[in-house]
Amino acid sequence: MAQQPTALLLGTAPQGGALPADWRADILRAIEARLEIVSGLHDFLNNDAELVAAAQRSGTRLWDVRRPPRVPLFSGAAWDAQQHVCLFVGSDCAVGKMTAALELTRAANAVGRRAEFLATGQTGIMIAGKGIAVDCVVSDFVSGAAEQLVVDADPRSDVLFMEGQGGINHPAYAQVTLGLLFGSGADSLVLTHSAGRDEIDTFGTPILPLTELIALYERLCGTVKPAPVVGICLNTLGMDDDAARRAITETERETGLPTDDVVRFGPHRLYGLVAERLQGKTLPLGSRAMAAHLL
Amino acid sequence: MAQQPTALLLGTAPQGGALPADWRADILRAIEARLEIVSGLHDFLNNDAELVAAAQRSGTRLWDVRRPPRVPLFSGAAWDAQQHVCLFVGSDCAVGKMTAALELTRAANAVGRRAEFLATGQTGIMIAGKGIAVDCVVSDFVSGAAEQLVVDADPRSDVLFMEGQGGINHPAYAQVTLGLLFGSGADSLVLTHSAGRDEIDTFGTPILPLTELIALYERLCGTVKPAPVVGICLNTLGMDDDAARRAITETERETGLPTDDVVRFGPHRLYGLVAERLQGKTLPLGSRAMAAHLL
């Protein structure tokens, strides 16, 4: 406590999101020291009688970042948003979708665009100060939660960068990915991939070749509301700059799409290459949906 | 009360699953008459202080069919199941997936196969007496819930027919569909479609041509654990028998797959045509996953 902290951040989420038993003593000690407890766990601290009682005694707050607000079912309202919606999709979990979305938001704002970052996971919410942890939303309502983030975005913004989750062929989490894909009403996608990773983390199922992955995302969207992949954020962590440049060039050649590591080399070059495609709105498919939008 | 009922069944679920305000008085009257209240709503009656108090006073039970049990995350355990897992997938909601799954279970058992029906929605649970309403499960855990149904199935059974949910390009509910597709570790799929329906209910987005829909389901599975569509249950409700037979023949020609309306004409013919393909297990993709299964 020598640094006079004001909060204890439970920033890692163990698989399944339960509270590890051996954290309890430390959390109680932090509560006694009147620290705010900021938690990204699936297990809500506010449902834990012992922690709630301790927080009440010391007058501090338990913030369950992942606790979702009540959201309506998906209605199609996202299709009416004025902003261009760009969703980050990935080849796996933990490839850098959130970071890439934050970086492109920064690059857009740097050139005078009104861009907003929409957080869909606990770390993004801690950074943005708001958002919805969609993996914690009851499954029927995931697309509704994504839609709500779009509907509630600043109406003065003109492009919304939505943080993605999971990957479309992730054995455990693909359902969250697809809920975001349809619920966001995305107009464009940015694909994020970790260079050199070839298996879905912990399951050993293969990461698809990027061209196949792009085709799969575009084909799925294309059955509801078409959205092209406009660029690729390649995570080259652990490579030296030369190897990173080679991986980027190779990915550009393989996919024909602008590619960069927006952390290593900054987001401005990639943003410049995709900016033109982050404009305007696409329409959902379907006669009634189309008609409603053409009225 | 002249018929001396023992239960009040709230069998319809309004969009979003909330308790309609004008049902409350009737529910309270039923509780006073000591009826068990069986509810399929997203809003759990057991969270409603007034209803809980009334039930305690009259000594009756509120059964929230949709309240999911606590399930672990998807682990890959479904890949180790000994039974052949057949998942019902659809072109939309409310096309007859549950009914088709129940009918094929009946046909399999009629010829001495040990088949079990796995319920994933509230009506299926009311019929089977057990199951998990996966649309009510927190989204991260949907694939884990599907897996749990497989893991918990009768080990003496040799084929599991899992009720499906939604449709893979349903704007609002596709995430539930995909969670079941990957979580069940399906070995085969049966496609269910309502003849003549060409738009996703209430959204107006098109129902894909069946050959495209089949390709999309198989392509998605094929990135994790391949599962072929082995037959088609065509719902011909509202047609006369001749028109129904024509629609079935047309669908068989279009897709090259055995097709029938298992309600109108009984499930035995279709079961006979697909029975051979409801055997054995497929392996998930990926070196580690494969190795684990080959040990």
Coordinates of C-alpha atoms in Angstrom, one line a residue:
Chain A
M1 CA 0.0 0.0 0.0
A2 CA 3.1 2.2 -0.1
Q3 CA 2.1 3.7 -3.5
Q4 CA -1.4 4.7 -2.1
P5 CA -3.4 2.7 -4.7
T6 CA -7.1 3.6 -5.1
A7 CA -8.2 0.4 -6.8
L8 CA -7.5 -3.3 -7.0
L9 CA -7.9 -4.4 -10.6
L10 CA -8.7 -8.1 -11.2
G11 CA -7.6 -7.8 -14.8
T12 CA -7.0 -11.4 -15.7
A13 CA -9.9 -13.7 -16.2
P14 CA -9.2 -17.4 -15.5
Q15 CA -10.9 -19.8 -17.9
G16 CA -14.5 -19.9 -17.0
G17 CA -14.2 -16.6 -15.1
A18 CA -14.7 -18.0 -11.6
L19 CA -13.1 -16.4 -8.6
P20 CA -10.0 -18.4 -7.6
A21 CA -10.3 -19.3 -3.9
D22 CA -6.8 -18.1 -3.1
W23 CA -7.6 -14.5 -4.3
R24 CA -10.2 -14.0 -1.6
A25 CA -7.9 -13.0 1.3
D26 CA -6.2 -10.4 -0.9
I27 CA -9.5 -9.0 -2.1
L28 CA -10.7 -8.7 1.5
R29 CA -7.5 -7.0 2.5
A30 CA -7.9 -4.5 -0.4
I31 CA -11.5 -3.8 0.6
E32 CA -10.4 -3.2 4.2
A33 CA -7.9 -0.7 2.8
R34 CA -10.9 1.0 1.1
L35 CA -9.7 0.2 -2.5
E36 CA -12.3 0.0 -5.2
I37 CA -12.3 -3.5 -6.5
V38 CA -12.6 -3.6 -10.3
S39 CA -13.3 -7.1 -11.5
G40 CA -13.5 -8.7 -14.9
L41 CA -14.7 -12.1 -13.7
H42 CA -17.8 -14.0 -14.8
D43 CA -18.5 -14.6 -11.1
F44 CA -19.8 -11.3 -10.0
L45 CA -18.3 -10.0 -6.7
N46 CA -21.6 -8.3 -6.0
N47 CA -23.2 -11.7 -5.7
D48 CA -20.7 -12.8 -3.0
A49 CA -22.2 -12.1 0.4
E50 CA -18.9 -12.0 2.2
L51 CA -17.3 -9.5 -0.2
V52 CA -20.5 -7.4 -0.3
A53 CA -20.7 -7.2 3.4
A54 CA -17.0 -6.2 3.7
A55 CA -17.4 -3.5 1.0
Q56 CA -20.4 -2.1 2.9
R57 CA -18.4 -2.0 6.1
S58 CA -15.5 -0.1 4.6
G59 CA -17.6 2.0 2.2
T60 CA -15.9 1.0 -1.0
R61 CA -17.2 -0.2 -4.3
L62 CA -17.2 -3.5 -6.1
W63 CA -17.3 -2.9 -9.8
D64 CA -18.2 -6.0 -11.8
V65 CA -17.1 -4.8 -15.2
R66 CA -18.5 -7.8 -17.0
R67 CA -22.0 -7.5 -15.5
P68 CA -24.1 -6.7 -18.6
P69 CA -26.9 -4.2 -18.6
R70 CA -30.4 -5.4 -19.6
V71 CA -30.6 -5.2 -23.4
P72 CA -33.4 -5.8 -25.8
L73 CA -33.4 -8.5 -28.4
F74 CA -31.8 -7.6 -31.8
S75 CA -34.4 -5.6 -33.8
G76 CA -32.6 -4.4 -36.9
A77 CA -32.2 -0.9 -35.3
A78 CA -28.4 -1.1 -35.9
W79 CA -29.2 -1.2 -39.7
D80 CA -30.5 2.4 -39.3
A81 CA -27.4 3.8 -37.6
Q82 CA -25.9 6.7 -39.5
Q83 CA -22.3 5.8 -38.7
H84 CA -20.2 3.4 -40.7
V85 CA -19.7 0.4 -38.4
C86 CA -16.3 -1.4 -38.7
L87 CA -16.1 -4.7 -36.7
F88 CA -12.7 -6.3 -35.8
V89 CA -12.8 -10.1 -36.4
G90 CA -10.1 -12.5 -35.7
S91 CA -8.4 -15.8 -36.4
D92 CA -8.5 -16.7 -32.7
C93 CA -8.9 -15.2 -29.2
A94 CA -6.1 -13.0 -27.9
V95 CA -4.6 -12.0 -31.3
G96 CA -5.0 -8.2 -30.7
K97 CA -8.5 -7.3 -31.9
M98 CA -9.1 -4.8 -29.0
T99 CA -5.7 -3.2 -29.4
A100 CA -6.1 -2.9 -33.2
A101 CA -9.5 -1.3 -32.8
L102 CA -8.2 1.2 -30.3
E103 CA -5.2 2.1 -32.6
L104 CA -7.4 2.6 -35.7
T105 CA -9.8 4.8 -33.6
R106 CA -6.8 6.9 -32.6
A107 CA -5.6 7.1 -36.2
A108 CA -9.0 8.2 -37.5
N109 CA -9.4 10.8 -34.8
A110 CA -5.8 12.1 -35.5
V111 CA -6.9 13.1 -39.0
G112 CA -10.1 14.8 -37.9
R113 CA -12.5 11.9 -38.3
R114 CA -15.0 11.5 -35.5
A115 CA -14.4 7.9 -34.6
E116 CA -15.6 6.0 -31.5
F117 CA -14.3 2.8 -30.0
L118 CA -17.0 0.3 -28.9
A119 CA -15.9 -2.1 -26.1
T120 CA -17.3 -5.6 -26.0
G121 CA -14.9 -7.2 -23.4
Q122 CA -13.9 -6.4 -19.9
T123 CA -10.5 -4.9 -20.7
G124 CA -11.9 -2.7 -23.4
I125 CA -14.6 -1.6 -20.9
M126 CA -12.0 -0.7 -18.3
I127 CA -10.1 1.4 -21.0
A128 CA -13.2 3.0 -22.6
G129 CA -15.1 3.4 -19.3
K130 CA -18.2 1.9 -20.9
G131 CA -19.3 -0.9 -23.1
I132 CA -20.9 -4.4 -22.7
A133 CA -19.0 -7.6 -22.0
V134 CA -20.9 -9.6 -24.6
D135 CA -19.5 -13.0 -23.6
C136 CA -21.5 -12.5 -20.3
V137 CA -24.8 -11.7 -22.0
V138 CA -27.5 -14.4 -22.2
S139 CA -27.0 -15.9 -25.6
D140 CA -30.3 -14.9 -27.1
F141 CA -29.4 -11.3 -26.4
V142 CA -25.8 -11.1 -27.8
S143 CA -26.8 -9.7 -31.1
G144 CA -29.1 -7.3 -29.3
A145 CA -26.2 -6.2 -27.1
A146 CA -24.0 -5.5 -30.1
E147 CA -26.8 -3.6 -31.7
Q148 CA -27.3 -1.5 -28.5
L149 CA -23.6 -0.5 -28.5
V150 CA -24.2 0.9 -32.0
V151 CA -27.5 2.5 -31.2
D152 CA -26.1 4.2 -28.1
A153 CA -22.9 5.5 -29.8
D154 CA -22.3 9.2 -30.0
P155 CA -24.6 10.4 -32.8
R156 CA -21.9 13.0 -33.8
S157 CA -19.4 10.2 -34.6
D158 CA -19.1 9.1 -38.2
V159 CA -17.2 5.8 -37.8
L160 CA -17.6 3.2 -35.0
F161 CA -14.8 0.7 -34.4
M162 CA -16.2 -2.3 -32.6
E163 CA -13.9 -4.6 -30.7
G164 CA -14.5 -8.2 -31.7
Q165 CA -14.4 -11.4 -29.7
G166 CA -13.2 -14.9 -30.4
G167 CA -13.0 -16.3 -33.9
I168 CA -15.5 -17.8 -36.3
N169 CA -14.2 -21.3 -36.0
H170 CA -13.2 -21.3 -32.3
P171 CA -14.6 -24.5 -30.9
A172 CA -15.6 -22.8 -27.6
Y173 CA -16.4 -19.1 -28.4
A174 CA -17.5 -18.8 -32.0
Q175 CA -21.1 -18.1 -30.9
V176 CA -20.0 -14.8 -29.4
T177 CA -18.1 -13.9 -32.6
L178 CA -21.2 -14.6 -34.8
G179 CA -23.5 -12.6 -32.4
L180 CA -21.3 -9.6 -32.9
L181 CA -21.0 -10.1 -36.6
F182 CA -24.8 -10.0 -37.2
G183 CA -25.7 -7.8 -34.2
S184 CA -23.3 -4.9 -35.1
G185 CA -24.8 -4.6 -38.5
A186 CA -21.2 -4.2 -39.6
D187 CA -20.5 -2.3 -42.9
S188 CA -16.8 -3.4 -43.0
L189 CA -14.5 -5.9 -41.2
V190 CA -10.9 -5.7 -40.2
L191 CA -9.2 -9.1 -39.7
T192 CA -6.7 -9.5 -36.9
H193 CA -4.3 -12.4 -36.8
S194 CA -1.2 -13.3 -34.9
A195 CA 1.6 -14.1 -37.4
G196 CA 2.9 -17.6 -37.2
R197 CA 0.0 -18.9 -35.0
D198 CA -1.5 -21.9 -36.8
E199 CA -3.7 -23.6 -34.2
I200 CA -6.7 -22.3 -32.2
D201 CA -5.4 -21.7 -28.7
T202 CA -5.6 -24.8 -26.4
F203 CA -7.8 -26.8 -28.8
G204 CA -5.3 -27.6 -31.6
T205 CA -7.9 -27.1 -34.3
P206 CA -6.3 -25.4 -37.3
I207 CA -6.4 -21.6 -37.9
L208 CA -7.7 -21.4 -41.4
P209 CA -5.6 -19.9 -44.2
L210 CA -6.4 -16.2 -44.2
T211 CA -8.0 -16.3 -47.6
E212 CA -10.4 -19.0 -46.4
L213 CA -11.1 -17.1 -43.1
I214 CA -11.9 -14.0 -45.1
A215 CA -14.2 -15.9 -47.4
L216 CA -16.0 -17.5 -44.4
Y217 CA -16.6 -14.2 -42.6
E218 CA -17.7 -12.5 -45.8
R219 CA -20.0 -15.4 -46.8
L220 CA -21.7 -15.4 -43.4
C221 CA -22.3 -11.6 -43.4
G222 CA -23.3 -11.8 -47.0
T223 CA -26.4 -13.8 -46.1
V224 CA -27.7 -11.0 -43.9
K225 CA -25.9 -7.7 -44.7
P226 CA -22.7 -7.8 -46.8
A227 CA -19.5 -6.4 -45.2
P228 CA -16.1 -6.8 -46.9
V229 CA -12.8 -7.3 -45.1
V230 CA -11.0 -4.0 -45.8
G231 CA -7.6 -4.6 -44.2
I232 CA -5.6 -6.9 -41.9
C233 CA -4.0 -6.1 -38.6
L234 CA -1.1 -8.5 -38.2
N235 CA 0.3 -9.1 -34.7
T236 CA 4.0 -9.7 -35.1
L237 CA 4.9 -9.8 -31.4
G238 CA 8.1 -11.6 -30.8
M239 CA 9.6 -11.0 -34.3
D240 CA 12.3 -8.5 -35.1
D241 CA 11.4 -5.6 -37.4
D242 CA 12.7 -7.3 -40.5
A243 CA 10.8 -10.5 -40.0
A244 CA 7.7 -8.5 -39.1
R245 CA 8.0 -6.5 -42.4
R246 CA 8.4 -9.8 -44.3
A247 CA 5.3 -11.3 -42.6
I248 CA 3.3 -8.2 -43.5
T249 CA 4.4 -8.2 -47.1
E250 CA 3.7 -11.9 -47.4
T251 CA 0.2 -11.4 -45.9
E252 CA -0.5 -8.5 -48.3
R253 CA 0.5 -10.7 -51.2
E254 CA -1.5 -13.7 -50.0
T255 CA -4.8 -11.8 -49.4
G256 CA -4.5 -8.7 -51.7
L257 CA -5.5 -6.6 -48.7
P258 CA -3.6 -3.7 -46.9
T259 CA -1.8 -5.2 -43.9
D260 CA 0.2 -3.8 -41.1
D261 CA 1.2 -4.3 -37.4
V262 CA -0.5 -1.2 -36.0
V263 CA 1.2 -1.6 -32.7
R264 CA 4.8 -2.0 -34.0
F265 CA 4.6 0.5 -36.9
G266 CA 1.7 2.7 -35.7
P267 CA -1.9 2.7 -37.1
H268 CA -1.6 5.7 -39.5
R269 CA -0.3 4.0 -42.6
L270 CA -2.9 1.2 -42.4
Y271 CA -5.7 3.7 -41.6
G272 CA -4.7 5.8 -44.7
L273 CA -5.0 2.7 -46.9
V274 CA -8.4 1.7 -45.6
A275 CA -9.9 5.1 -44.8
E276 CA -11.8 5.4 -48.0
R277 CA -13.5 2.1 -47.4
L278 CA -14.7 3.1 -44.0
Q279 CA -17.4 5.4 -45.4
G280 CA -21.1 5.0 -46.1
K281 CA -23.6 2.3 -45.2
T282 CA -24.5 -1.0 -46.8
L283 CA -28.1 -2.3 -46.7
P284 CA -29.3 -5.5 -45.1
L285 CA -30.6 -8.1 -47.6
G286 CA -34.3 -8.9 -48.0
S287 CA -37.2 -7.2 -49.4
R288 CA -38.9 -6.0 -46.3
A289 CA -35.7 -4.9 -44.6
M290 CA -34.6 -3.2 -47.8
A291 CA -38.0 -1.5 -48.3
A292 CA -38.0 -0.2 -44.7
H293 CA -34.6 1.4 -45.3
L294 CA -35.5 2.9 -48.7
L295 CA -38.6 4.6 -47.3
Chain B
M1 CA -60.8 -25.3 -12.3
A2 CA -63.7 -27.7 -13.2
Q3 CA -61.2 -30.1 -14.8
Q4 CA -59.1 -30.2 -11.6
P5 CA -55.8 -29.2 -13.3
T6 CA -52.5 -29.7 -11.5
A7 CA -50.4 -27.2 -13.4
L8 CA -50.5 -23.9 -15.2
L9 CA -48.2 -24.1 -18.2
L10 CA -46.8 -20.8 -19.6
G11 CA -45.9 -22.4 -22.8
T12 CA -45.7 -19.5 -25.2
A13 CA -42.7 -17.2 -24.8
P14 CA -43.3 -13.6 -26.0
Q15 CA -40.4 -12.0 -27.8
G16 CA -37.7 -11.3 -25.3
G17 CA -39.3 -13.7 -22.8
A18 CA -40.5 -11.1 -20.3
L19 CA -43.6 -11.7 -18.2
P20 CA -46.6 -9.9 -19.7
A21 CA -48.1 -7.6 -17.1
D22 CA -51.6 -8.9 -17.8
W23 CA -50.7 -12.5 -17.0
R24 CA -49.9 -11.7 -13.4
A25 CA -53.4 -11.9 -12.0
D26 CA -54.1 -15.3 -13.6
I27 CA -50.8 -16.7 -12.4
L28 CA -51.6 -15.5 -8.8
R29 CA -55.0 -17.1 -9.1
A30 CA -53.4 -20.4 -10.2
I31 CA -50.9 -20.3 -7.4
E32 CA -53.8 -19.8 -4.9
A33 CA -55.5 -22.9 -6.4
R34 CA -52.2 -24.8 -5.6
L35 CA -51.3 -25.4 -9.3
E36 CA -47.7 -25.9 -10.2
I37 CA -46.6 -23.1 -12.4
V38 CA -44.4 -24.3 -15.3
S39 CA -42.8 -21.3 -17.1
G40 CA -40.7 -21.1 -20.3
L41 CA -40.1 -17.3 -19.9
H42 CA -36.6 -15.7 -19.9
D43 CA -37.9 -13.7 -16.8
F44 CA -37.7 -16.3 -14.0
L45 CA -40.8 -16.5 -11.8
N46 CA -38.5 -17.5 -9.0
N47 CA -36.9 -14.0 -9.2
D48 CA -40.3 -12.3 -8.7
A49 CA -40.9 -11.6 -5.0
E50 CA -44.7 -11.4 -5.2
L51 CA -45.0 -14.7 -7.0
V52 CA -42.4 -16.5 -4.8
A53 CA -44.3 -15.3 -1.7
A54 CA -47.6 -16.5 -3.0
A55 CA -46.1 -19.9 -3.9
Q56 CA -44.7 -20.2 -0.4
R57 CA -48.0 -19.4 1.1
S58 CA -49.9 -22.0 -0.9
G59 CA -47.1 -24.6 -0.9
T60 CA -46.9 -24.9 -4.7
R61 CA -43.9 -24.9 -7.0
L62 CA -42.7 -22.4 -9.6
W63 CA -40.7 -24.3 -12.3
D64 CA -38.6 -22.0 -14.5
V65 CA -37.9 -24.5 -17.3
R66 CA -35.5 -22.1 -19.0
R67 CA -33.3 -21.5 -15.9
P68 CA -30.0 -23.2 -17.0
P69 CA -27.9 -25.2 -14.7
R70 CA -24.3 -24.1 -14.1
V71 CA -22.2 -25.6 -16.9
P72 CA -18.5 -25.6 -17.6
L73 CA -16.9 -24.0 -20.6
F74 CA -16.6 -26.2 -23.7
S75 CA -13.6 -28.5 -23.2
G76 CA -13.7 -30.9 -26.1
A77 CA -15.2 -33.7 -23.9
A78 CA -18.1 -34.0 -26.4
W79 CA -15.5 -35.3 -28.9
D80 CA -14.9 -38.3 -26.6
A81 CA -18.6 -39.3 -26.5
Q82 CA -19.1 -42.9 -27.6
Q83 CA -22.5 -42.1 -29.1
H84 CA -23.1 -40.8 -32.6
V85 CA -24.4 -37.2 -32.2
C86 CA -26.9 -36.0 -34.8
L87 CA -27.8 -32.3 -34.6
F88 CA -31.0 -30.8 -36.1
V89 CA -30.2 -27.5 -37.9
G90 CA -32.7 -25.2 -39.6
S91 CA -33.4 -22.6 -42.2
D92 CA -35.1 -20.4 -39.6
C93 CA -36.7 -20.5 -36.1
A94 CA -40.0 -22.4 -35.8
V95 CA -39.6 -24.7 -38.8
G96 CA -40.0 -28.0 -36.8
K97 CA -36.5 -28.9 -35.6
M98 CA -37.7 -30.2 -32.2
T99 CA -40.6 -32.2 -33.6
A100 CA -38.3 -33.7 -36.3
A101 CA -35.7 -34.7 -33.6
L102 CA -38.4 -36.3 -31.5
E103 CA -39.9 -38.2 -34.5
L104 CA -36.5 -39.6 -35.6
T105 CA -35.7 -40.6 -32.0
R106 CA -39.0 -42.5 -32.0
A107 CA -38.2 -44.2 -35.3
A108 CA -34.8 -45.2 -34.2
N109 CA -36.1 -46.7 -31.0
A110 CA -38.9 -48.5 -32.9
V111 CA -36.3 -50.5 -34.7
G112 CA -34.3 -51.4 -31.6
R113 CA -31.7 -48.6 -31.7
R114 CA -31.0 -47.0 -28.4
A115 CA -31.7 -43.4 -29.3
E116 CA -32.0 -40.4 -26.9
F117 CA -33.5 -37.0 -27.6
L118 CA -31.5 -34.1 -26.1
A119 CA -33.7 -31.0 -25.4
T120 CA -32.2 -27.5 -25.9
G121 CA -35.3 -25.4 -25.6
Q122 CA -38.1 -24.9 -23.2
T123 CA -40.8 -26.9 -25.0
G124 CA -38.4 -29.8 -25.6
I125 CA -37.5 -29.7 -21.9
M126 CA -41.1 -29.9 -20.9
I127 CA -41.6 -32.9 -23.1
A128 CA -38.3 -34.7 -22.2
G129 CA -38.4 -33.7 -18.5
K130 CA -34.8 -32.6 -18.7
G131 CA -32.4 -30.6 -20.9
I132 CA -30.9 -27.1 -21.1
A133 CA -32.5 -24.0 -22.6
V134 CA -29.3 -22.9 -24.4
D135 CA -30.7 -19.5 -25.5
C136 CA -30.8 -18.7 -21.8
V137 CA -27.2 -19.7 -21.1
V138 CA -24.5 -16.9 -20.8
S139 CA -23.0 -16.8 -24.3
D140 CA -19.5 -17.9 -23.4
F141 CA -21.0 -21.1 -22.1
V142 CA -23.4 -22.1 -24.9
S143 CA -21.0 -24.6 -26.5
G144 CA -20.2 -25.9 -23.0
A145 CA -24.0 -26.4 -22.4
A146 CA -24.4 -28.4 -25.6
E147 CA -21.3 -30.5 -24.7
Q148 CA -22.8 -31.1 -21.3
L149 CA -26.0 -32.5 -22.8
V150 CA -23.9 -35.0 -24.8
V151 CA -21.6 -35.9 -21.8
D152 CA -24.6 -36.4 -19.5
A153 CA -26.6 -38.6 -22.0
D154 CA -27.4 -42.2 -21.2
P155 CA -24.1 -44.0 -21.8
R156 CA -26.1 -47.1 -23.0
S157 CA -27.5 -45.0 -25.9
D158 CA -25.9 -45.3 -29.3
V159 CA -27.3 -42.3 -31.1
L160 CA -28.2 -38.8 -29.7
F161 CA -30.6 -36.6 -31.5
M162 CA -30.1 -33.0 -30.4
E163 CA -32.8 -30.5 -30.9
G164 CA -31.4 -27.4 -32.7
Q165 CA -32.2 -23.7 -32.3
G166 CA -32.5 -20.8 -34.7
G167 CA -30.7 -20.8 -38.1
I168 CA -27.2 -20.0 -39.1
N169 CA -28.1 -16.8 -40.9
H170 CA -30.8 -15.6 -38.5
P171 CA -30.0 -12.0 -37.8
A172 CA -31.0 -12.3 -34.1
Y173 CA -30.3 -15.9 -33.0
A174 CA -27.5 -17.3 -35.2
Q175 CA -25.1 -17.2 -32.3
V176 CA -27.2 -19.9 -30.4
T177 CA -27.2 -22.0 -33.6
L178 CA -23.4 -21.9 -33.9
G179 CA -22.8 -22.6 -30.2
L180 CA -24.8 -25.8 -30.6
L181 CA -23.1 -26.7 -33.9
F182 CA -19.6 -26.6 -32.4
G183 CA -20.5 -27.6 -28.8
S184 CA -22.4 -30.7 -29.6
G185 CA -19.4 -32.1 -31.5
A186 CA -22.0 -33.3 -34.0
D187 CA -21.2 -36.3 -36.3
S188 CA -24.1 -35.6 -38.6
L189 CA -26.7 -32.9 -39.3
V190 CA -30.4 -33.1 -40.3
L191 CA -31.6 -30.0 -42.0
T192 CA -35.2 -28.8 -41.2
H193 CA -37.0 -26.4 -43.4
S194 CA -40.5 -25.1 -43.8
A195 CA -41.6 -25.6 -47.4
G196 CA -42.4 -22.4 -49.2
R197 CA -41.0 -20.1 -46.5
D198 CA -38.5 -17.8 -48.2
E199 CA -37.8 -15.1 -45.6
I200 CA -36.4 -15.3 -42.1
D201 CA -39.3 -14.7 -39.8
T202 CA -39.9 -11.0 -39.0
F203 CA -36.6 -9.8 -40.5
G204 CA -37.2 -10.2 -44.2
T205 CA -33.7 -11.5 -44.9
P206 CA -33.8 -14.3 -47.4
I207 CA -33.8 -18.0 -46.5
L208 CA -30.8 -19.4 -48.4
P209 CA -31.4 -21.9 -51.2
L210 CA -31.1 -25.3 -49.4
T211 CA -27.9 -26.3 -51.3
E212 CA -26.2 -23.0 -50.1
L213 CA -27.5 -23.5 -46.6
I214 CA -26.2 -27.1 -46.5
A215 CA -22.8 -25.9 -47.9
L216 CA -22.7 -23.1 -45.2
Y217 CA -23.4 -25.5 -42.3
E218 CA -21.0 -28.1 -43.6
R219 CA -18.3 -25.6 -44.3
L220 CA -18.5 -24.2 -40.7
C221 CA -18.4 -27.6 -39.1
G222 CA -15.7 -28.6 -41.5
T223 CA -13.3 -26.1 -39.9
V224 CA -13.6 -27.8 -36.5
K225 CA -15.1 -31.3 -36.9
P226 CA -16.7 -32.3 -40.2
A227 CA -20.3 -33.3 -40.1
P228 CA -22.4 -34.0 -43.2
V229 CA -26.1 -33.1 -43.7
V230 CA -27.5 -36.6 -44.0
G231 CA -31.2 -35.9 -44.7
I232 CA -33.9 -33.2 -44.8
C233 CA -37.0 -32.9 -42.7
L234 CA -39.4 -30.8 -44.7
N235 CA -42.3 -29.2 -42.9
T236 CA -45.3 -29.1 -45.4
L237 CA -47.9 -27.8 -42.9
G238 CA -50.8 -26.3 -44.8
M239 CA -50.3 -28.1 -48.1
D240 CA -52.4 -31.0 -49.2
D241 CA -50.8 -34.5 -49.5
D242 CA -50.1 -34.2 -53.2
A243 CA -48.5 -30.8 -52.9
A244 CA -46.5 -32.1 -50.0
R245 CA -45.3 -35.1 -52.0
R246 CA -44.3 -32.8 -54.8
A247 CA -42.4 -30.5 -52.5
I248 CA -40.5 -33.4 -51.0
T249 CA -39.6 -34.8 -54.4
E250 CA -38.5 -31.4 -55.6
T251 CA -36.3 -31.0 -52.5
E252 CA -34.8 -34.5 -53.0
R253 CA -33.9 -33.6 -56.5
E254 CA -32.5 -30.2 -55.6
T255 CA -30.3 -31.4 -52.8
G256 CA -29.7 -35.1 -53.6
L257 CA -30.6 -35.9 -50.0
P258 CA -33.3 -38.1 -48.5
T259 CA -36.2 -35.9 -47.6
D260 CA -39.6 -36.4 -46.0
D261 CA -42.2 -34.7 -43.8
V262 CA -41.8 -36.9 -40.7
V263 CA -45.0 -35.5 -39.1
R264 CA -47.3 -36.0 -42.1
F265 CA -45.9 -39.3 -43.4
G266 CA -44.2 -40.6 -40.2
P267 CA -40.5 -40.8 -39.5
H268 CA -39.9 -44.5 -40.4
R269 CA -39.2 -44.1 -44.1
L270 CA -36.7 -41.2 -43.6
Y271 CA -35.1 -42.9 -40.7
G272 CA -34.5 -46.0 -42.9
L273 CA -32.9 -43.9 -45.5
V274 CA -30.5 -42.1 -43.2
A275 CA -29.9 -44.8 -40.5
E276 CA -26.7 -46.1 -42.0
R277 CA -25.2 -42.6 -41.8
L278 CA -26.1 -42.3 -38.1
Q279 CA -23.3 -44.6 -37.1
G280 CA -19.7 -44.1 -35.9
K281 CA -17.8 -41.0 -34.9
T282 CA -15.8 -38.4 -36.8
L283 CA -12.7 -36.8 -35.3
P284 CA -12.1 -33.1 -34.7
L285 CA -9.5 -31.5 -36.9
G286 CA -6.1 -30.5 -35.6
S287 CA -3.0 -32.3 -34.6
R288 CA -3.3 -32.1 -30.9
A289 CA -7.0 -32.8 -30.9
M290 CA -6.4 -35.7 -33.2
A291 CA -3.5 -37.1 -31.2
A292 CA -5.6 -37.0 -28.0
H293 CA -8.2 -39.0 -29.7
L294 CA -5.9 -41.5 -31.3
L295 CA -4.1 -42.3 -28.0

